[in-house]
Amino acid sequence: MDPSIPKRINELRQGLHRHNYRYYVLDDPEISDAEYDRMMQELIELEARHPELSSPDSPSLRVGAPPVEKFETIEHSLPMLSLENGFNDDDIMEFDRRIKKILNVEGEIIYTAEPKLDGVAVELVYENSRLVAAATRGDGFSGELITPNVRTIQAVPLMLHNTKENKAPLLLEVRGEVYIAKDAFKRLNEERLEENLPPFANPRNAAAGSLRQLDSKVTAKRPLEIFVYGVGQVTDLTLASHWDVLLALRDLGFKINPLIRPKITIREVIECYKDLSEKRHFLPYDIDGMVVKVDRSDYQQRLGATSRSPRWAIAYKFKAIQETTRVVNIDVQVGRTGTLTPVAHLDPIKIGGVTVSRATLHNEDEIKRKDIRIGDTVLVQRAGDVIPEVVKVITSKRKGEEKTFNMPRSCPVCKSSVVRSENESAIRCVNTSCPAQVKERIKHFASKGAFDIDGLGDKLIDQLVEKKLLHSYADIFRLNEDVLKDLERMGSKSAANIVQAVERSKAIPLNRFIYALGIRHVGEHVAGILAKTFKSFENLKTAKPEKLETVHEIGPAVAQSIADFFGQHENQEIVEDMMDGGIRILEVPDRKQNMLSGKTFVLTGALETMTRDEAKKRIDALGGTVSGAVSRNTDYLVVGASPGSKLKKAEELGVEIIDENKLKGLMGDG
Ligand code: IVH
C-alpha cells in the first residue's frame, strides 16, 4: 500500500478530532463547515477503501452502531452518589457550619458553585486516552452500558487531548450530565407531533429516552449535549482542588459549564444563587439548582461521604416550575399553518415568579392521552421560554362534574372545513385566507428572528388584517402613513416610525428571510443551515428535495416541505410580489467573509481566469481592499501578464509580489 494513505488517514483523524473539539467544546471553529465536511468525506472514502485501517476511535464513527438487544449492566468502580438538597439560605449556611465543624476550621471555606444541570448523569471511562465505556448512573452502584449511544454525542471526546503539560492519565472516569437544549427540545417535539409520536414531557425525559435507544443510529439523530462536572476513579492525576479538576478536564477535551463560579465564599455562594435563579429562564438549557462544592481536594477527602451523598457538596434547589391549578375552559387557536391548537384557560397561578393563565394542550391526541377535562385540577409546568403545558391531571381531585372536550368540526375562526391528514395528529383549517392564519403568518413575518419590524406588533397586525389593509406579506411594504395614522392608538408620529421601520427591514440577511417565509419545519435553526449551505435565495428556491436531503440535519420531511413550498405557484408569486416591494436579500456572512480583512491589494497586468474587476469584487467581499497604486501600505501586488510600472515600484518598496494562483489560495479557492 502507498505509505501516504495511512499517513493521510491519520492526519484527517487528528484534524477532525481537533476541529470537532474547537467547534463543539470551545465553540470557536477554525475552519468552515464546508471544509470540515470535505475532510470527513475524504476520511470516510479512504476508510471504505482500506477497511484494514479502520479504528474504533475514528471520528467517522459517531453515526451509531448496529442495534443491541438489551443493555448490559456495568458496575461503577466508585458509586455515583446523589446530592443532599438545600431549599433556602439557612440550609446553605447550615451546610457551611457543618463543614467547618467537621474540618475544625475557623476561617472561610472556599467553594466552587456550578449550575445543577437537569439532564441525565453519565460516566465516561477512558483507558490509555481512549473512550472504552460509557454508562448511565442507574441505581448509583451499577448502570447500563450505553457506549455506542454516548459516542454519537459530538462533544464527547473519543480520544483525550494530550496536551504537553497535561499527560493523560492511564485510567480516567469522567462524570457529567447529558442534556438537550431547550430550543432543540422544542424542535424535536414539533417533529414528533408532526410524525404522530407522543411528545416528550421535558428536555430531561427527551435526553433520557434518547440515551436509552437500543439503536444508536436513533440516538445519533438526537441533539444531545454534555457538560462534565467531576471524576470517578483516576490514576496519576492528583489535583489540589475541584476547580483544578475541572480545568484539567477542559484541557483533556471536555466541555465544562461556562457559568461555574470557582473559589468563592459562602456569602458569594448565596449571591451567586440569586443571580443564577434569575438567569435560569434565559439559559439555553434547563437547570434545577446550583451545586455547591468544597473546593479543596484534601478537605473533600477528609469530609468523605454518607452512603447516599458526599458531605462536601450540596444542591441548592430552585423553586419548582410546576404548580397545580384548575382548567377553567378549553378553546382552540388557529396557527399560521392552519393548525388548530387546543389551549387550556387556567385559574391564574404563579410559577417561578411568572403568572400563568393559559397552557397548550398540543392536539386532540394529547388531550385524549392525558385525559384532560374542563374543570380538572392539573399539574402545569413552565419551562423557560417554552409555552406552559399541562403535565398531567390530578385524578384524585375529580368530582365527577368535569366535562370532556372535543375538537371542533370546522375552523372556529372562518368556519371552513378542517382536515386531519393520515399520520398526523394535527387538525388543520384548509382555508389559507383564513384571517387567523393570515394574522399569524404576518406576525411571524414581522417578528424578531424574521423581518424584525419595530412597532408592527400583534395588536396592530390584528387590526390591519381585520380592516382588510393587510392580506399578504407584500402589503406590509405598501403601508403608508395616511393609512396607519387613522388606526386606533396611533398618531402620525408612530405611523411615521412604523413606515421607517418597514423601510429599514427591507435589507434582510438570507437566513432571516428564509425563516420569515414560514415554511413548515423551517425554524430559525434550519433557516440558518439553509442560508449557510445554499448561499443565495436563488440556489435554495431551485434546489431539488434530493439535494436538500444531503444537507446535514435536514431530513426527508423537511426537504420535502421546502421543495413543496417553492413548487407552489402561489408562493412564487408571494415572493415576487415582495421583491417588487424593494426587498434586498443580503448574503449570509460566511466565516470566509473576513479572510482578507485588513489586507490591501494592488492588481497589475492581465489575469487569466478572472478580470481585474472580478478580482476586485471578490477581494472586497472577503474584507480586503484593492487600491490603484502601490505604496508602503500595500500588502500584496498581484501580477498578471504584461505588468506595468507597479511591479518595479513594489520591488523597490519590498511589497510581497504574488501571482493569480497565490491570490486564489488566499481567497480560499485552493
Ligand atoms: S456533582 C457525588 N455537579 O445531580 C456528587 N452533579 O443529585 C456528584 N448534577 O446525579 C454530583 N449537575 O446527575 C454534580 N454540576 C453538577 C451537577 C450534578 C447536575 C446531577 C447529577 C447527579 C445529581 C445528584
mmCIF file of C-alpha atoms and ligand atoms in Angstrom, residues 79-85 113-122 137 175-178 227-230 242 257 260 288-293 308-310 312-313 315 317, ligand 1:
data_model
loop_
_atom_site.group_PDB
_atom_site.id
_atom_site.type_symbol
_atom_site.label_atom_id
_atom_site.label_comp_id
_atom_site.label_asym_id
_atom_site.label_seq_id
_atom_site.Cartn_x
_atom_site.Cartn_y
_atom_site.Cartn_z
ATOM 1 C CA PRO A 79 -20.545 4.671 43.359
ATOM 2 C CA MET A 80 -22.261 7.588 41.661
ATOM 3 C CA LEU A 81 -23.824 9.215 44.685
ATOM 4 C CA SER A 82 -26.650 11.699 44.795
ATOM 5 C CA LEU A 83 -26.647 15.089 46.465
ATOM 6 C CA GLU A 84 -28.170 16.383 49.621
ATOM 7 C CA ASN A 85 -30.720 19.128 48.874
ATOM 8 C CA ALA A 113 -20.533 26.676 42.633
ATOM 9 C CA GLU A 114 -21.957 25.135 39.466
ATOM 10 C CA PRO A 115 -25.317 25.101 37.729
ATOM 11 C CA LYS A 116 -27.157 21.867 38.537
ATOM 12 C CA LEU A 117 -27.953 20.598 35.088
ATOM 13 C CA ASP A 118 -31.284 18.910 34.665
ATOM 14 C CA GLY A 119 -30.306 16.061 32.412
ATOM 15 C CA VAL A 120 -29.044 12.517 32.729
ATOM 16 C CA ALA A 121 -25.909 11.589 34.651
ATOM 17 C CA VAL A 122 -23.339 9.527 32.779
ATOM 18 C CA ARG A 137 -25.935 6.291 36.691
ATOM 19 C CA ARG A 175 -18.792 12.208 35.146
ATOM 20 C CA GLY A 176 -21.165 14.610 33.589
ATOM 21 C CA GLU A 177 -24.694 15.423 32.577
ATOM 22 C CA VAL A 178 -26.116 14.732 29.132
ATOM 23 C CA PHE A 227 -21.209 19.195 30.400
ATOM 24 C CA VAL A 228 -18.826 17.344 32.679
ATOM 25 C CA TYR A 229 -18.600 18.145 36.374
ATOM 26 C CA GLY A 230 -16.314 15.661 38.066
ATOM 27 C CA HIS A 242 -12.158 20.749 42.415
ATOM 28 C CA ASN A 257 -20.177 24.784 32.034
ATOM 29 C CA ILE A 260 -19.227 27.820 37.043
ATOM 30 C CA ASP A 288 -32.846 22.929 38.538
ATOM 31 C CA GLY A 289 -30.473 24.398 41.091
ATOM 32 C CA MET A 290 -26.900 25.129 41.948
ATOM 33 C CA VAL A 291 -24.373 22.590 43.227
ATOM 34 C CA VAL A 292 -22.064 23.941 45.915
ATOM 35 C CA LYS A 293 -18.823 22.013 46.337
ATOM 36 C CA ARG A 308 -26.091 8.406 49.860
ATOM 37 C CA SER A 309 -24.181 11.591 49.224
ATOM 38 C CA PRO A 310 -20.838 13.297 49.676
ATOM 39 C CA TRP A 312 -18.586 18.138 50.725
ATOM 40 C CA ALA A 313 -21.403 19.093 48.369
ATOM 41 C CA ALA A 315 -27.601 21.021 45.787
ATOM 42 C CA LYS A 317 -32.529 23.742 44.524
HETATM 43 S S1 IVH B 1 -21.891 16.555 41.416
HETATM 44 C C1 IVH B 1 -21.201 12.984 44.226
HETATM 45 N N1 IVH B 1 -22.411 18.545 39.814
HETATM 46 O O1 IVH B 1 -27.261 15.916 40.154
HETATM 47 C C2 IVH B 1 -21.943 14.128 43.686
HETATM 48 N N2 IVH B 1 -23.995 16.791 39.982
HETATM 49 O O2 IVH B 1 -28.403 14.740 42.718
HETATM 50 C C3 IVH B 1 -21.922 14.068 42.235
HETATM 51 N N3 IVH B 1 -25.936 17.071 38.558
HETATM 52 O O3 IVH B 1 -26.774 12.524 39.631
HETATM 53 C C4 IVH B 1 -22.755 15.080 41.640
HETATM 54 N N4 IVH B 1 -25.315 18.969 37.654
HETATM 55 O O4 IVH B 1 -26.657 13.971 37.617
HETATM 56 C C5 IVH B 1 -22.830 17.374 40.320
HETATM 57 N N5 IVH B 1 -22.718 20.345 38.402
HETATM 58 C C6 IVH B 1 -23.138 19.183 38.911
HETATM 59 C C7 IVH B 1 -24.361 18.605 38.517
HETATM 60 C C8 IVH B 1 -24.754 17.406 39.091
HETATM 61 C C9 IVH B 1 -26.243 18.031 37.692
HETATM 62 C C10 IVH B 1 -26.795 15.907 38.850
HETATM 63 C C11 IVH B 1 -26.059 14.602 38.700
HETATM 64 C C12 IVH B 1 -26.355 13.810 39.929
HETATM 65 C C13 IVH B 1 -27.421 14.583 40.582
HETATM 66 C C14 IVH B 1 -27.242 14.499 42.067
#
